[in-house]
JSON list of C-alpha atoms in Angstrom, two decimals:
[
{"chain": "A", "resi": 1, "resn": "UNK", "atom": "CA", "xyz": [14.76, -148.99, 28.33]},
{"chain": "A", "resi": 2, "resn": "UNK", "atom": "CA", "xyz": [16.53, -145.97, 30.60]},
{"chain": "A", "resi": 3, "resn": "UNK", "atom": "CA", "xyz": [18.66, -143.68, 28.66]},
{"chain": "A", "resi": 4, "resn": "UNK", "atom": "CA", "xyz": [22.19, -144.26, 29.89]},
{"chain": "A", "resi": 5, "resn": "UNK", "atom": "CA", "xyz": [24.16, -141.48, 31.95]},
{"chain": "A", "resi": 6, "resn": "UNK", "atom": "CA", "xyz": [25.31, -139.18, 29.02]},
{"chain": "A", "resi": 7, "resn": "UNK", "atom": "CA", "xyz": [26.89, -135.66, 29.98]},
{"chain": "A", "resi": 8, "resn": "UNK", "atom": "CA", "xyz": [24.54, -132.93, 28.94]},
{"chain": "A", "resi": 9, "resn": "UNK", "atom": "CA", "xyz": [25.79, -130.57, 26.33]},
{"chain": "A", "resi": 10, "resn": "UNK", "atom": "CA", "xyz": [26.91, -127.16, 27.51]},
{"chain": "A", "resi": 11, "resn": "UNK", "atom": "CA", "xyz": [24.14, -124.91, 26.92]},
{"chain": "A", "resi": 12, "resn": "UNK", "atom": "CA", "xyz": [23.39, -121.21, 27.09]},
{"chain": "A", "resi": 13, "resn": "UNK", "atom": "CA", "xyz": [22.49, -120.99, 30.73]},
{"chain": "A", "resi": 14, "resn": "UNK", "atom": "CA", "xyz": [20.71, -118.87, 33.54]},
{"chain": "A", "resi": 15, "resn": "UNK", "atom": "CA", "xyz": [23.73, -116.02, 33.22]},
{"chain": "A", "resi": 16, "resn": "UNK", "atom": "CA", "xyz": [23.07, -115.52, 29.57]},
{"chain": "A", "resi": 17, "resn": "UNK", "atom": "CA", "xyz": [19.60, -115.45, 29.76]},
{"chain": "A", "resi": 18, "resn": "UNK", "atom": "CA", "xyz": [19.99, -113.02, 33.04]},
{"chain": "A", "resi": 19, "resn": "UNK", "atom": "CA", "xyz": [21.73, -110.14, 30.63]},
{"chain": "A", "resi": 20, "resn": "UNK", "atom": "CA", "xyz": [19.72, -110.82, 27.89]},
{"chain": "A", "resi": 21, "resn": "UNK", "atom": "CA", "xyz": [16.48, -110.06, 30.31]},
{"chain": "A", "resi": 22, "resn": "UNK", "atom": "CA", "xyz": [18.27, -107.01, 32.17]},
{"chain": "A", "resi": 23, "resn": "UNK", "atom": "CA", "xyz": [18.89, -105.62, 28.98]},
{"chain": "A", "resi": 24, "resn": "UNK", "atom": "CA", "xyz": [15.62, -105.82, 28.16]},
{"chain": "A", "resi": 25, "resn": "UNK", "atom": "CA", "xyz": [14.44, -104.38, 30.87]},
{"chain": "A", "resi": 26, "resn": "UNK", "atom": "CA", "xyz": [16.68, -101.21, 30.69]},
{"chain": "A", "resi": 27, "resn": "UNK", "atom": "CA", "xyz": [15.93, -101.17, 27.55]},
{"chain": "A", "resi": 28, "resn": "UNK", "atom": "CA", "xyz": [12.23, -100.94, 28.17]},
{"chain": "A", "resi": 29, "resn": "UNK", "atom": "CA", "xyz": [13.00, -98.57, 31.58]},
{"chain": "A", "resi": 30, "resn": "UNK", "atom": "CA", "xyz": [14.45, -96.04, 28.56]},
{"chain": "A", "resi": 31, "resn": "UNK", "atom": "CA", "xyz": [11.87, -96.28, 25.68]},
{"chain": "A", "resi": 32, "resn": "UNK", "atom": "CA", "xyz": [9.04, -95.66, 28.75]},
{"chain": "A", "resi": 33, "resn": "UNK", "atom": "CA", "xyz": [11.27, -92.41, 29.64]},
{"chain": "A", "resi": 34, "resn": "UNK", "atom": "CA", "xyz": [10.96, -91.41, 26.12]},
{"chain": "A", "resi": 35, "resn": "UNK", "atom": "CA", "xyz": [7.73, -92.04, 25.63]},
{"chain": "A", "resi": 36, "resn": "UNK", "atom": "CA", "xyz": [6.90, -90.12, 29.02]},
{"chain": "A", "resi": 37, "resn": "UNK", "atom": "CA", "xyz": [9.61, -87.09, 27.84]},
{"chain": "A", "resi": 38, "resn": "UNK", "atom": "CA", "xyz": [7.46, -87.25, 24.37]},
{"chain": "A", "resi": 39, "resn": "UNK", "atom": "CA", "xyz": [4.19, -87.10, 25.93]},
{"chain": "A", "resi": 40, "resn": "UNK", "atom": "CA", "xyz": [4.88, -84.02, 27.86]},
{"chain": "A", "resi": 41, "resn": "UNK", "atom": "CA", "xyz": [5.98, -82.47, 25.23]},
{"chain": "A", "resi": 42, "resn": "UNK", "atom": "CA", "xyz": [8.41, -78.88, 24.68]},
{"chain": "A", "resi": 43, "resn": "UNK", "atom": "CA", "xyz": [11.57, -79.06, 23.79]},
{"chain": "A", "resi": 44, "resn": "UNK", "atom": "CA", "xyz": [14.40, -81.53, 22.86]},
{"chain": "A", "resi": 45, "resn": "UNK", "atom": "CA", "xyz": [17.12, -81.39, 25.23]},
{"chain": "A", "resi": 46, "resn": "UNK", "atom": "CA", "xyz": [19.81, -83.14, 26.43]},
{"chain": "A", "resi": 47, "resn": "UNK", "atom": "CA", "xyz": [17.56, -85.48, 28.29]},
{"chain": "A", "resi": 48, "resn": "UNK", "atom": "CA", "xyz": [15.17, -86.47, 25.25]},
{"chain": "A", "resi": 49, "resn": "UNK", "atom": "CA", "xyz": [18.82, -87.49, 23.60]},
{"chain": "A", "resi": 50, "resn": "UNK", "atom": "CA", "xyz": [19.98, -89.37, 26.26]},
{"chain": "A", "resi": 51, "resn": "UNK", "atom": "CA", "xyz": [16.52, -91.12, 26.49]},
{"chain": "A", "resi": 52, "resn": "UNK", "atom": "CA", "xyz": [16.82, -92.27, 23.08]},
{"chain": "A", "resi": 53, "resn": "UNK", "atom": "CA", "xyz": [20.40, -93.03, 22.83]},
{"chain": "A", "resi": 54, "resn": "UNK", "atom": "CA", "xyz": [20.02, -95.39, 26.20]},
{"chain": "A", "resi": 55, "resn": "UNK", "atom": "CA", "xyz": [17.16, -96.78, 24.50]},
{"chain": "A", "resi": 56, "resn": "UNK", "atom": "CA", "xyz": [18.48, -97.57, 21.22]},
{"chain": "A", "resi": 57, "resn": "UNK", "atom": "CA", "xyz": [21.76, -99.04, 22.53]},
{"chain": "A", "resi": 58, "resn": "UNK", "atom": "CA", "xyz": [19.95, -101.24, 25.07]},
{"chain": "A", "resi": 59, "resn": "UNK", "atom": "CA", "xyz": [17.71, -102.67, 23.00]},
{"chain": "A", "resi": 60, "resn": "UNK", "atom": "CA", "xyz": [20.31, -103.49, 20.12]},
{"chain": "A", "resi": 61, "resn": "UNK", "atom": "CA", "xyz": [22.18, -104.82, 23.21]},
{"chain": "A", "resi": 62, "resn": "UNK", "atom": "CA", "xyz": [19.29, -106.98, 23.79]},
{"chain": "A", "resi": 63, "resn": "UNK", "atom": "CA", "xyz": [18.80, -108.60, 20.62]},
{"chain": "A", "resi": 64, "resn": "UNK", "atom": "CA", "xyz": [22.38, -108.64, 19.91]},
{"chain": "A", "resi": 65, "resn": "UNK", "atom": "CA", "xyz": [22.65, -111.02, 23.09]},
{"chain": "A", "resi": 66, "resn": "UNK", "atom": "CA", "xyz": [19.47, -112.92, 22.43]},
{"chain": "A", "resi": 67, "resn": "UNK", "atom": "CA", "xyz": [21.03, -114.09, 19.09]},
{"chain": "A", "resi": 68, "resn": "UNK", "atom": "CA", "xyz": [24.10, -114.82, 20.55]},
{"chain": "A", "resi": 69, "resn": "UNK", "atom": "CA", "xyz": [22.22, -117.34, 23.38]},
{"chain": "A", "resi": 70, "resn": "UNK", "atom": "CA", "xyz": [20.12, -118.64, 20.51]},
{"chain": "A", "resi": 71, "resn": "UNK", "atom": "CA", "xyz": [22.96, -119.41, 18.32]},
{"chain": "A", "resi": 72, "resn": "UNK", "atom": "CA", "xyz": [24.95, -120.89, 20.98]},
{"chain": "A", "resi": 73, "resn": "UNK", "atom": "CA", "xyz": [22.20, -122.82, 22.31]},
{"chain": "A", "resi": 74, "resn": "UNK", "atom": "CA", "xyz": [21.23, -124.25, 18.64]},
{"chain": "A", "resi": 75, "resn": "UNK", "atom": "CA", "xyz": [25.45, -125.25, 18.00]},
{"chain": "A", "resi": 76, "resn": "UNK", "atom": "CA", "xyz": [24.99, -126.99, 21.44]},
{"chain": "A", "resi": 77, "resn": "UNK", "atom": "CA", "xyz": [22.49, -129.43, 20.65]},
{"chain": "A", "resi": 78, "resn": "UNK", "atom": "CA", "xyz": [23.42, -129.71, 16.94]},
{"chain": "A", "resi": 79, "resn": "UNK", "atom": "CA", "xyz": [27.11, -130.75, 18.19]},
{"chain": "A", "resi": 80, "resn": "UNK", "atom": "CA", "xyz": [25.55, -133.01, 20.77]},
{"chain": "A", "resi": 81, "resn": "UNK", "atom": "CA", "xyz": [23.56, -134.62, 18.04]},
{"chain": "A", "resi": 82, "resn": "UNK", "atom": "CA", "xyz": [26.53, -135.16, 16.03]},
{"chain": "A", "resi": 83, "resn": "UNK", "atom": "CA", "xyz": [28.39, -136.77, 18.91]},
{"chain": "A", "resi": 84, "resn": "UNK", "atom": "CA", "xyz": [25.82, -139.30, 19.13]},
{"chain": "A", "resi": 85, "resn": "UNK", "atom": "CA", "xyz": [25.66, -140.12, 15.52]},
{"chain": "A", "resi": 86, "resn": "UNK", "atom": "CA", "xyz": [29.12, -140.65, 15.68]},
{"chain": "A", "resi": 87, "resn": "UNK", "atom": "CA", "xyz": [29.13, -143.03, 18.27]},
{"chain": "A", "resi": 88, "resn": "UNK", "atom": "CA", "xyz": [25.75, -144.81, 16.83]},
{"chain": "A", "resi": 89, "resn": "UNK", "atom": "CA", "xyz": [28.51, -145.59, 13.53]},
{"chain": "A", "resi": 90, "resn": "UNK", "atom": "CA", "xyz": [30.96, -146.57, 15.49]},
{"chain": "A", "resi": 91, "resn": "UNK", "atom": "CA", "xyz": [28.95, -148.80, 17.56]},
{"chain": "A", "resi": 92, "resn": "UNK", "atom": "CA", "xyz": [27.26, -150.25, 14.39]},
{"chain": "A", "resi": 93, "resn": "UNK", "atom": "CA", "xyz": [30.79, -150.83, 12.60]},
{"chain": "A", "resi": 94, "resn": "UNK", "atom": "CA", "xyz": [32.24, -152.05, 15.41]},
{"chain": "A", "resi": 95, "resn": "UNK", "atom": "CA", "xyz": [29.57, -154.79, 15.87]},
{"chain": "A", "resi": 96, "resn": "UNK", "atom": "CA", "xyz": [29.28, -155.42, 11.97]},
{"chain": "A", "resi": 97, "resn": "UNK", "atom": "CA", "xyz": [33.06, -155.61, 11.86]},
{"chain": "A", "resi": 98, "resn": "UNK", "atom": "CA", "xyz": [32.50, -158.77, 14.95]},
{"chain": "A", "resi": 99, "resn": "UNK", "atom": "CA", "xyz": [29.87, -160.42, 12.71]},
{"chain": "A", "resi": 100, "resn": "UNK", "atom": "CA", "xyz": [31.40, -160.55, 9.51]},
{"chain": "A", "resi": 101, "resn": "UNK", "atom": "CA", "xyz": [31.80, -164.00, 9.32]},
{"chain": "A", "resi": 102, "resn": "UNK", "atom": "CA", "xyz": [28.28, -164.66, 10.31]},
{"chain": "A", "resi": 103, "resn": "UNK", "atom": "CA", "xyz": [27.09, -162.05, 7.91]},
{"chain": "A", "resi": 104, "resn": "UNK", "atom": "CA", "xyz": [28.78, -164.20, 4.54]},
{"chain": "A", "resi": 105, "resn": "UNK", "atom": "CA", "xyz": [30.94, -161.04, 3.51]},
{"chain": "A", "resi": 106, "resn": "UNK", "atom": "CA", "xyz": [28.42, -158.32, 3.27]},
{"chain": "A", "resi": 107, "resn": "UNK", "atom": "CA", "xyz": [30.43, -156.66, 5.85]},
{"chain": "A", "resi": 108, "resn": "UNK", "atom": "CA", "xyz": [33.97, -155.20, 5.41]},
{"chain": "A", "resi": 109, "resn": "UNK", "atom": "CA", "xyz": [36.01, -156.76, 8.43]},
{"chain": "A", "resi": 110, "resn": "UNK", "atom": "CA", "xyz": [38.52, -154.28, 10.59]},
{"chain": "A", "resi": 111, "resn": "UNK", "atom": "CA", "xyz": [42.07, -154.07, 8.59]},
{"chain": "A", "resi": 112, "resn": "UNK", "atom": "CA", "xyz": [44.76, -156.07, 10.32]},
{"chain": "A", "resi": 113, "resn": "UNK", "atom": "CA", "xyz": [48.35, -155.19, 11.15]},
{"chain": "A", "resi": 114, "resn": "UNK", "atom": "CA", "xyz": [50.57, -156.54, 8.43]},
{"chain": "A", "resi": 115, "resn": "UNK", "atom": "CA", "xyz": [53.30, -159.05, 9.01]},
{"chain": "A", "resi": 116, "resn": "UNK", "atom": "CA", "xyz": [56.90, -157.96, 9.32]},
{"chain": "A", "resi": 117, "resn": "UNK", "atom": "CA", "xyz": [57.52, -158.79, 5.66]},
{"chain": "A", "resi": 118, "resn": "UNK", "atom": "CA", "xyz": [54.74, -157.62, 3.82]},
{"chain": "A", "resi": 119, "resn": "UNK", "atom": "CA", "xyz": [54.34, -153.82, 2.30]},
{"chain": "A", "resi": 120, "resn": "UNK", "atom": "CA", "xyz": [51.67, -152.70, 0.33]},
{"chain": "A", "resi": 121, "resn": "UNK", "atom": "CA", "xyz": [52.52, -152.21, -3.36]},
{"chain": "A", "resi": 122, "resn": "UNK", "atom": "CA", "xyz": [51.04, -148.64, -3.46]},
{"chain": "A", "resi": 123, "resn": "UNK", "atom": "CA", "xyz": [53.14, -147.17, -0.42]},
{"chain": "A", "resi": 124, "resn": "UNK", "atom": "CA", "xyz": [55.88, -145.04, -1.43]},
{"chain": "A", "resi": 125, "resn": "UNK", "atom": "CA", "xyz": [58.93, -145.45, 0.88]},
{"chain": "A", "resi": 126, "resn": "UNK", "atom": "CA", "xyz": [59.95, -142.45, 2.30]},
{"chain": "A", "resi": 127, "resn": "UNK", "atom": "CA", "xyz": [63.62, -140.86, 2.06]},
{"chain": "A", "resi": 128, "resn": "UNK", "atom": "CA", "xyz": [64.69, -138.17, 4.78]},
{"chain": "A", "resi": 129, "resn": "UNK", "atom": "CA", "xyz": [66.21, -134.88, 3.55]},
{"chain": "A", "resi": 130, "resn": "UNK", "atom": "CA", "xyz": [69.84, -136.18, 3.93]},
{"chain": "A", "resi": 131, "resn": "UNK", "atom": "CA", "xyz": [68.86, -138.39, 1.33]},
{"chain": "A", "resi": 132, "resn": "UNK", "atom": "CA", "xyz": [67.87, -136.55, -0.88]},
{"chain": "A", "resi": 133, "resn": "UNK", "atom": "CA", "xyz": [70.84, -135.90, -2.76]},
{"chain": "A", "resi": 134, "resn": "UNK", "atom": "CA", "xyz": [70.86, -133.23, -5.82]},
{"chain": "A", "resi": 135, "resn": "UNK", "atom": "CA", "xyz": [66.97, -132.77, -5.52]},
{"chain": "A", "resi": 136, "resn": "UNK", "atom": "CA", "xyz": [67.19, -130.23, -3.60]},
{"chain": "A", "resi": 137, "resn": "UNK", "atom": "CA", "xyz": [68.89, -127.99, -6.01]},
{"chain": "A", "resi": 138, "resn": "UNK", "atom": "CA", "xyz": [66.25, -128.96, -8.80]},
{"chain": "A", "resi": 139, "resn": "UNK", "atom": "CA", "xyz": [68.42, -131.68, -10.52]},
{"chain": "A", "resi": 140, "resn": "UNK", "atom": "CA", "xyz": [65.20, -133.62, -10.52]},
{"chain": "A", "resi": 141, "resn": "UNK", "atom": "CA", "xyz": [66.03, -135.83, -14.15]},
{"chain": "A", "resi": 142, "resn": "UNK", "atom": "CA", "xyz": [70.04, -135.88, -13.80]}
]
């Protein structure tokens, strides 16, 4: 049996996964400059700081961005999951709720609208704020 036409759940697509991979690659564009600045050896300067610092930031900008398309990509199918569970119950109810009769009452049928006169006995009728009268003003028992 084919799997019917469903829409496919918004994932994470080839634009996330593009920054996450150019931030890797700065990322490792910077740690080889420090590693090359390091090997050569002398003094720290202003260019052994500015190695690191691109490094560091562009690899926490890396993982930071990998997480978020993981995370994203994980909700995605976990909400597309639930949308089919819902609509497996509904399905199943709905066709229970058709063979109740067949069934012999092991099956709760669909409610029905109640006739102009009837009212269930636990519904509370409802008064507007005109209505009211003193309650407003906290003479609740007089």
């Amino acid at each position: 049996m084919a799997e019917p036409d469903r829409p496919v759940p918004h994932r994470p697509g080839a634009v996330s996964l593009f920054f996450v991979a150019k931030a890797a690659l700065f990322a490792l564009g910077f740690w080889i400059w420090l590693l090359v600045l390091a090997v050569r050896g002398g003094e720290a300067t202003g260019v052994h700081l500015i190695a690191a610092t691109g490094a560091i930031c562009t690899t926490l900008a890396s993982v930071v961005l990998g997480a978020r398309v993981a995370l994203q990509r994980n909700a995605a199918l976990r909400h597309a999951e639930l949308k089919r569970m819902l609509v497996d119950i509904s399905w199943n109810a709905f066709a229970a709720a058709g063979n109740a009769e067949q069934l012999g009452g092991k099956v709760v049928p669909f409610p029905t609208a109640a006739e102009d006169g009837e009212r269930p006995a636990n519904r509370r009728e409802r008064v507007s704020v005109l209505d009211r009268g003193d309650r407003n003003r906290g003479d609740w028992g007089r």
